[in-house]
Amino acid sequence: MKILDGKSTSASVKAMIKKQANSLIEVGIKPALAVILVGENKASKTYVNAKEKACKECDIASIIHRLPEQTKQEELLALINVLNIDDSVDAILVQLPLPKHIDEKIVLESIKDSKDVDGFHALNVGKLSSGLDGFVPCTPLGVKVMLDEYGIDVSGLNAVVVGRSNIVGKPMANLLLNANATVTIAHSHTKNLSEICKNADLIVAAIGKPKFITADMVRDKAVVVDVGINRLDDGSLCGDVDYENVSKKASFITPVPGGVGPMTIAMLLSNTIKSATNRAKKLGLK
Ligand code: NAP
């Protein structure tokens, strides 16, 4: 069994991103990511701080807008509009979840698709499902990059994605399909999940239930990717896969923490560089 190490893979991706950022800076383009955080969600604050730190490490400017919980939807949309038309901003991210009085869909659709580094805008979703170049959501993109880095060619593999969220499951399935895997998407209404998983060469678990994928659901030598992040009562983190037992059967497996998580932020930086490179190209600087 080999560990798919997100820590070391993301470190080498970040080193490359830093080089790309500096080659953009040399031609007068400072890559910039604007992050909007509304409210006091503790986990969101931690994620935003981690994004800010990662930008700094890679010489990407991060502009953090911390707005109060009671911010009106119109105020948020007005800020997004300012960032949309600001040519010095390459990328815009609205940290989710938003407070309940704000309509997440309207907000995400208001971000200019060419700056939508989270890949949640309908145009980018459509591009991914049509196999066109656009922004791909960071977590599934991180999974695909990690598989590539470890030389795992998914072409022709039976892949099962457990979970069908817009953030992880659906884009993950599209990425795998675009790379010629035979993809099954499972969800809470799926019958015989165990049997379906047992036939898989590759399982991607994005469920949000601790240790849900057990060893009896996994065939020998399967590749197992665990997107889940769950906090247990004792405060420790665990994934959606029963790592201890599944790792005895898998050919490759991601640990939690240290697997998919670190790749997600690296892909956010990578998408920001992609947008900044587009800006440089438009100005004839690249
Ligand atoms: P989500 O929106 O809650 O979606 C969970 C999916 O799992 C849904 O499609 C749901 O099916 C399915 N599901 C629930 N119970 C199931 C069952 N018994 N059998 C089969 N499928 C079941 O969650 P998400 O945003 O995709 O996130 C999933 C996990 O990944 C969470 O632990 C989250 O914290 C983690 N995550 C990690 C990262 C990272 O950077 N590593 C990023 C994002 C998310 P229905 O659609 O039928 O309800």
Short mmCIF file of C-alpha atoms and ligand atoms in Angstrom, two decimals:
data_model
loop_
_atom_site.label_atom_id
_atom_site.label_comp_id
_atom_site.label_asym_id
_atom_site.label_seq_id
_atom_site.Cartn_x
_atom_site.Cartn_y
_atom_site.Cartn_z
CA MET A 1 0.00 0.00 0.00
CA LYS A 2 1.24 3.45 -0.90
CA ILE A 3 0.11 6.68 0.73
CA LEU A 4 -1.10 9.47 -1.54
CA ASP A 5 0.68 12.22 0.35
CA GLY A 6 -1.14 15.53 -0.07
CA LYS A 7 1.33 17.40 2.10
CA SER A 8 4.37 16.69 -0.05
CA THR A 9 2.45 16.90 -3.34
CA SER A 10 0.96 20.26 -2.41
CA ALA A 11 4.40 21.51 -1.33
CA SER A 12 5.85 20.78 -4.77
CA VAL A 13 2.79 22.30 -6.49
CA LYS A 14 3.17 25.42 -4.33
CA ALA A 15 6.88 25.71 -5.20
CA MET A 16 5.91 25.73 -8.88
CA ILE A 17 3.15 28.29 -8.24
CA LYS A 18 5.61 30.61 -6.50
CA LYS A 19 7.88 30.48 -9.56
CA GLN A 20 4.93 31.26 -11.83
CA ALA A 21 3.84 34.13 -9.58
CA ASN A 22 7.30 35.63 -9.74
CA SER A 23 7.53 35.34 -13.49
CA LEU A 24 4.20 37.25 -13.65
CA ILE A 25 5.49 39.86 -11.19
CA GLU A 26 8.54 40.36 -13.46
CA VAL A 27 6.22 41.47 -16.28
CA GLY A 28 4.24 43.78 -13.97
CA ILE A 29 1.36 41.49 -13.00
CA LYS A 30 0.96 40.80 -9.27
CA PRO A 31 -1.45 37.85 -9.00
CA ALA A 32 -4.24 38.80 -6.57
CA LEU A 33 -6.95 36.84 -4.82
CA ALA A 34 -9.85 38.61 -3.09
CA VAL A 35 -11.56 36.61 -0.34
CA ILE A 36 -14.85 37.65 1.24
CA LEU A 37 -15.78 36.30 4.65
CA VAL A 38 -19.21 37.18 6.04
CA GLY A 39 -19.87 36.55 9.72
CA GLU A 40 -18.17 34.73 12.53
CA ASN A 41 -18.18 31.05 11.52
CA LYS A 42 -15.15 29.65 13.34
CA ALA A 43 -14.21 27.05 10.73
CA SER A 44 -14.57 29.62 7.93
CA LYS A 45 -12.25 32.01 9.77
CA THR A 46 -9.64 29.24 10.03
CA TYR A 47 -9.96 28.42 6.30
CA VAL A 48 -9.63 32.08 5.32
CA ASN A 49 -6.53 32.49 7.50
CA ALA A 50 -5.02 29.39 5.89
CA LYS A 51 -5.73 30.80 2.41
CA GLU A 52 -4.12 34.12 3.37
CA LYS A 53 -1.01 32.35 4.66
CA ALA A 54 -0.72 30.17 1.54
CA CYS A 55 -0.98 33.24 -0.72
CA LYS A 56 1.81 34.93 1.20
CA GLU A 57 4.04 31.85 0.88
CA CYS A 58 3.58 31.89 -2.89
CA ASP A 59 3.92 35.66 -3.47
CA ILE A 60 0.25 36.06 -4.35
CA ALA A 61 -1.53 39.14 -2.98
CA SER A 62 -4.53 38.30 -0.81
CA ILE A 63 -7.16 40.93 -0.17
CA ILE A 64 -9.41 39.79 2.66
CA HIS A 65 -12.79 41.46 3.15
CA ARG A 66 -14.18 40.55 6.58
CA LEU A 67 -17.82 41.61 6.72
CA PRO A 68 -20.17 41.52 9.72
CA GLU A 69 -22.81 38.78 10.09
CA GLN A 70 -25.66 41.24 9.45
CA THR A 71 -24.27 42.36 6.05
CA LYS A 72 -27.14 42.74 3.59
CA GLN A 73 -27.16 40.69 0.40
CA GLU A 74 -27.15 43.92 -1.69
CA GLU A 75 -24.04 45.12 0.14
CA LEU A 76 -22.26 41.85 -0.58
CA LEU A 77 -23.30 41.96 -4.25
CA ALA A 78 -22.09 45.56 -4.50
CA LEU A 79 -18.66 44.55 -3.16
CA ILE A 80 -18.47 41.64 -5.60
CA ASN A 81 -19.31 44.03 -8.41
CA VAL A 82 -16.46 46.36 -7.41
CA LEU A 83 -14.06 43.38 -7.40
CA ASN A 84 -15.46 42.11 -10.72
CA ILE A 85 -14.48 45.33 -12.49
CA ASP A 86 -11.17 45.87 -10.67
CA ASP A 87 -8.50 44.82 -13.20
CA SER A 88 -5.91 44.33 -10.45
CA VAL A 89 -8.02 41.51 -8.91
CA ASP A 90 -7.60 38.17 -10.68
CA ALA A 91 -9.67 35.95 -8.44
CA ILE A 92 -12.69 36.24 -6.16
CA LEU A 93 -13.72 33.73 -3.52
CA VAL A 94 -16.74 34.00 -1.24
CA GLN A 95 -16.20 31.77 1.79
CA LEU A 96 -19.13 29.40 2.36
CA PRO A 97 -21.41 28.96 4.19
CA LEU A 98 -23.01 32.40 4.07
CA PRO A 99 -25.40 33.60 6.78
CA LYS A 100 -28.95 32.30 6.25
CA HIS A 101 -30.43 35.63 5.09
CA ILE A 102 -28.14 35.63 2.03
CA ASP A 103 -28.95 33.57 -1.07
CA GLU A 104 -25.79 31.60 -1.83
CA LYS A 105 -26.80 30.84 -5.43
CA ILE A 106 -27.37 34.51 -6.32
CA VAL A 107 -24.05 35.46 -4.76
CA LEU A 108 -22.05 32.75 -6.53
CA GLU A 109 -23.63 33.60 -9.89
CA SER A 110 -22.71 37.27 -9.41
CA ILE A 111 -18.97 36.53 -9.47
CA LYS A 112 -17.48 37.16 -12.91
CA ASP A 113 -16.85 33.70 -14.37
CA SER A 114 -13.31 34.67 -15.43
CA LYS A 115 -12.46 35.39 -11.75
CA ASP A 116 -14.45 32.47 -10.28
CA VAL A 117 -11.51 30.46 -8.95
CA ASP A 118 -13.83 28.21 -6.91
CA GLY A 119 -15.42 27.05 -10.17
CA PHE A 120 -18.98 27.29 -8.80
CA HIS A 121 -20.41 29.68 -11.43
CA ALA A 122 -22.82 27.93 -13.83
CA LEU A 123 -20.60 28.85 -16.78
CA ASN A 124 -17.61 27.07 -15.26
CA VAL A 125 -19.78 24.12 -14.22
CA GLY A 126 -20.99 23.88 -17.83
CA LYS A 127 -17.47 24.14 -19.21
CA LEU A 128 -16.30 21.27 -17.00
CA SER A 129 -19.18 19.04 -18.02
CA SER A 130 -18.57 19.91 -21.70
CA GLY A 131 -14.84 19.22 -21.37
CA LEU A 132 -13.98 22.89 -22.05
CA ASP A 133 -11.29 24.91 -20.33
CA GLY A 134 -12.60 26.85 -17.30
CA PHE A 135 -12.17 26.92 -13.56
CA VAL A 136 -12.58 23.56 -11.83
CA PRO A 137 -13.56 23.39 -8.12
CA CYS A 138 -10.41 23.15 -6.02
CA THR A 139 -11.04 19.95 -4.03
CA PRO A 140 -11.81 17.60 -6.95
CA LEU A 141 -9.09 19.29 -9.01
CA GLY A 142 -6.66 18.59 -6.16
CA VAL A 143 -7.67 14.92 -6.18
CA LYS A 144 -7.08 14.66 -9.93
CA VAL A 145 -3.70 16.41 -9.74
CA MET A 146 -2.65 14.10 -6.92
CA LEU A 147 -3.66 10.99 -8.90
CA ASP A 148 -1.67 12.34 -11.88
CA GLU A 149 1.36 13.06 -9.68
CA TYR A 150 1.37 9.43 -8.51
CA GLY A 151 1.05 8.17 -12.09
CA ILE A 152 -2.45 6.78 -11.58
CA ASP A 153 -4.06 6.75 -15.02
CA VAL A 154 -7.83 6.58 -14.51
CA SER A 155 -8.60 5.80 -18.16
CA GLY A 156 -10.79 2.71 -18.32
CA LEU A 157 -10.97 2.32 -14.54
CA ASN A 158 -14.27 1.67 -12.78
CA ALA A 159 -14.53 4.74 -10.57
CA VAL A 160 -17.15 5.21 -7.88
CA VAL A 161 -17.68 8.67 -6.44
CA VAL A 162 -19.70 8.49 -3.23
CA GLY A 163 -21.38 11.90 -2.80
CA ARG A 164 -22.99 14.20 -5.37
CA SER A 165 -22.48 17.70 -3.98
CA ASN A 166 -21.82 20.59 -6.35
CA ILE A 167 -18.58 21.28 -4.51
CA VAL A 168 -17.02 17.81 -4.58
CA GLY A 169 -18.97 14.83 -5.92
CA LYS A 170 -20.37 16.14 -9.21
CA PRO A 171 -17.24 17.96 -10.42
CA MET A 172 -15.12 14.98 -9.30
CA ALA A 173 -17.26 12.65 -11.42
CA ASN A 174 -16.97 14.99 -14.41
CA LEU A 175 -13.19 15.24 -14.09
CA LEU A 176 -12.88 11.45 -13.97
CA LEU A 177 -15.27 11.04 -16.90
CA ASN A 178 -13.28 13.59 -18.93
CA ALA A 179 -10.21 11.45 -18.18
CA ASN A 180 -12.02 8.37 -19.58
CA ALA A 181 -12.89 6.57 -16.37
CA THR A 182 -16.18 4.67 -16.21
CA VAL A 183 -17.92 6.63 -13.49
CA THR A 184 -20.69 5.74 -11.05
CA ILE A 185 -22.02 8.46 -8.76
CA ALA A 186 -23.52 7.14 -5.53
CA HIS A 187 -25.56 9.07 -2.96
CA SER A 188 -27.87 8.57 -0.02
CA HIS A 189 -30.57 6.90 -2.20
CA THR A 190 -28.16 4.43 -3.82
CA LYS A 191 -29.06 0.78 -3.39
CA ASN A 192 -26.39 -1.87 -2.84
CA LEU A 193 -23.65 0.69 -2.24
CA SER A 194 -21.40 -2.00 -0.84
CA GLU A 195 -21.63 -4.07 -4.04
CA ILE A 196 -21.06 -1.00 -6.22
CA CYS A 197 -17.97 -0.02 -4.23
CA LYS A 198 -16.62 -3.57 -4.31
CA ASN A 199 -16.52 -3.38 -8.12
CA ALA A 200 -14.54 -0.16 -8.09
CA ASP A 201 -10.89 0.22 -9.11
CA LEU A 202 -11.06 3.74 -7.67
CA ILE A 203 -13.29 5.02 -4.85
CA VAL A 204 -13.60 8.71 -4.03
CA ALA A 205 -15.46 9.18 -0.75
CA ALA A 206 -17.09 12.62 -0.23
CA ILE A 207 -19.88 11.88 2.20
CA GLY A 208 -19.21 13.61 5.51
CA LYS A 209 -19.67 10.47 7.65
CA PRO A 210 -16.75 9.19 9.72
CA LYS A 211 -15.28 5.83 8.62
CA PHE A 212 -18.31 5.14 6.39
CA ILE A 213 -16.33 3.20 3.77
CA THR A 214 -15.27 -0.01 5.46
CA ALA A 215 -12.80 -2.68 4.36
CA ASP A 216 -15.53 -5.11 3.28
CA MET A 217 -16.70 -2.51 0.71
CA VAL A 218 -13.29 -2.26 -0.95
CA ARG A 219 -11.69 -4.70 -3.37
CA ASP A 220 -8.02 -5.68 -3.11
CA LYS A 221 -5.64 -3.16 -4.72
CA ALA A 222 -8.31 -0.48 -5.19
CA VAL A 223 -7.23 3.17 -5.13
CA VAL A 224 -9.06 4.95 -2.30
CA VAL A 225 -9.34 8.73 -2.03
CA ASP A 226 -10.88 10.15 1.13
CA VAL A 227 -12.24 13.69 0.80
CA GLY A 228 -14.12 13.61 4.11
CA ILE A 229 -13.13 15.73 7.08
CA ASN A 230 -15.00 14.80 10.26
CA ARG A 231 -14.29 15.88 13.80
CA LEU A 232 -14.74 13.13 16.36
CA ASP A 233 -15.92 13.63 19.96
CA ASP A 234 -12.34 13.48 21.23
CA GLY A 235 -11.47 16.44 18.97
CA SER A 236 -9.45 14.39 16.47
CA LEU A 237 -10.05 14.46 12.70
CA CYS A 238 -10.99 11.48 10.59
CA GLY A 239 -12.12 10.88 7.04
CA ASP A 240 -15.05 9.05 5.46
CA VAL A 241 -12.92 5.93 5.10
CA ASP A 242 -11.99 3.46 7.83
CA TYR A 243 -8.30 4.13 7.13
CA GLU A 244 -6.88 1.57 9.54
CA ASN A 245 -8.57 -1.39 7.86
CA VAL A 246 -9.04 -0.14 4.29
CA SER A 247 -5.33 0.73 4.02
CA LYS A 248 -4.55 -2.98 4.40
CA LYS A 249 -6.35 -3.70 1.10
CA ALA A 250 -5.85 -0.56 -0.99
CA SER A 251 -3.01 -0.09 -3.49
CA PHE A 252 -3.04 3.67 -2.83
CA ILE A 253 -4.87 5.62 -0.14
CA THR A 254 -5.07 9.21 1.12
CA PRO A 255 -4.69 9.83 4.86
CA VAL A 256 -6.87 12.31 6.78
CA PRO A 257 -5.44 14.77 7.63
CA GLY A 258 -2.61 15.20 5.11
CA GLY A 259 -4.34 13.87 1.99
CA VAL A 260 -6.86 15.82 -0.06
CA GLY A 261 -7.04 18.81 2.34
CA PRO A 262 -3.65 20.39 1.55
CA MET A 263 -4.27 19.94 -2.19
CA THR A 264 -7.43 22.07 -2.04
CA ILE A 265 -5.62 25.27 -1.08
CA ALA A 266 -2.83 24.56 -3.57
CA MET A 267 -5.45 24.38 -6.34
CA LEU A 268 -6.96 27.69 -5.23
CA LEU A 269 -3.53 29.27 -5.75
CA SER A 270 -3.13 27.44 -9.05
CA ASN A 271 -6.50 28.75 -10.30
CA THR A 272 -5.48 32.27 -9.23
CA ILE A 273 -2.26 31.99 -11.24
CA LYS A 274 -4.27 30.73 -14.21
CA SER A 275 -6.46 33.85 -14.03
CA ALA A 276 -3.46 36.17 -13.61
CA THR A 277 -1.79 34.52 -16.61
CA ASN A 278 -4.95 35.20 -18.63
CA ARG A 279 -4.71 38.87 -17.58
CA ALA A 280 -1.07 39.00 -18.69
CA LYS A 281 -1.94 37.39 -22.02
CA LYS A 282 -4.75 39.90 -22.63
CA LEU A 283 -2.27 42.72 -22.05
CA GLY A 284 0.23 41.08 -24.40
CA LEU A 285 2.70 40.54 -21.54
CA LYS A 286 2.90 36.72 -21.82
P1 NAP B 1 -22.43 17.31 1.30
O1 NAP B 1 -22.79 18.48 0.47
O2 NAP B 1 -23.07 17.12 2.63
O3 NAP B 1 -22.69 15.99 0.43
C1 NAP B 1 -22.59 14.72 0.98
C2 NAP B 1 -22.97 13.71 -0.05
O4 NAP B 1 -22.89 12.43 0.56
C3 NAP B 1 -24.41 13.88 -0.57
O5 NAP B 1 -24.43 13.76 -1.96
C4 NAP B 1 -25.16 12.74 0.11
O6 NAP B 1 -26.23 12.20 -0.66
C5 NAP B 1 -24.07 11.69 0.25
N1 NAP B 1 -24.42 10.76 1.31
C6 NAP B 1 -24.83 11.04 2.57
N2 NAP B 1 -25.12 9.90 3.24
C7 NAP B 1 -24.88 8.89 2.38
C8 NAP B 1 -25.01 7.49 2.47
N3 NAP B 1 -25.45 6.91 3.59
N4 NAP B 1 -24.69 6.75 1.39
C9 NAP B 1 -24.26 7.33 0.26
N5 NAP B 1 -24.12 8.66 0.10
C10 NAP B 1 -24.43 9.43 1.17
O7 NAP B 1 -20.86 17.28 1.58
P2 NAP B 1 -19.61 17.82 0.68
O8 NAP B 1 -19.54 19.29 0.76
O9 NAP B 1 -19.59 17.16 -0.63
O10 NAP B 1 -18.41 17.26 1.58
C11 NAP B 1 -18.24 15.88 1.82
C12 NAP B 1 -17.12 15.68 2.83
O11 NAP B 1 -15.92 16.22 2.29
C13 NAP B 1 -17.32 16.40 4.15
O12 NAP B 1 -16.75 15.63 5.19
C14 NAP B 1 -16.55 17.69 3.98
O13 NAP B 1 -16.10 18.22 5.21
C15 NAP B 1 -15.39 17.21 3.16
N6 NAP B 1 -14.75 18.24 2.34
C16 NAP B 1 -13.41 18.26 2.35
C17 NAP B 1 -12.73 19.18 1.57
C18 NAP B 1 -11.25 19.16 1.58
O14 NAP B 1 -10.62 20.12 1.24
N7 NAP B 1 -10.63 18.03 1.94
C19 NAP B 1 -13.43 20.08 0.79
C20 NAP B 1 -14.83 20.01 0.77
C21 NAP B 1 -15.48 19.07 1.55
P3 NAP B 1 -27.56 13.06 -1.03
O15 NAP B 1 -27.14 13.99 -2.14
O16 NAP B 1 -28.53 12.04 -1.49
O17 NAP B 1 -27.95 13.78 0.21
#
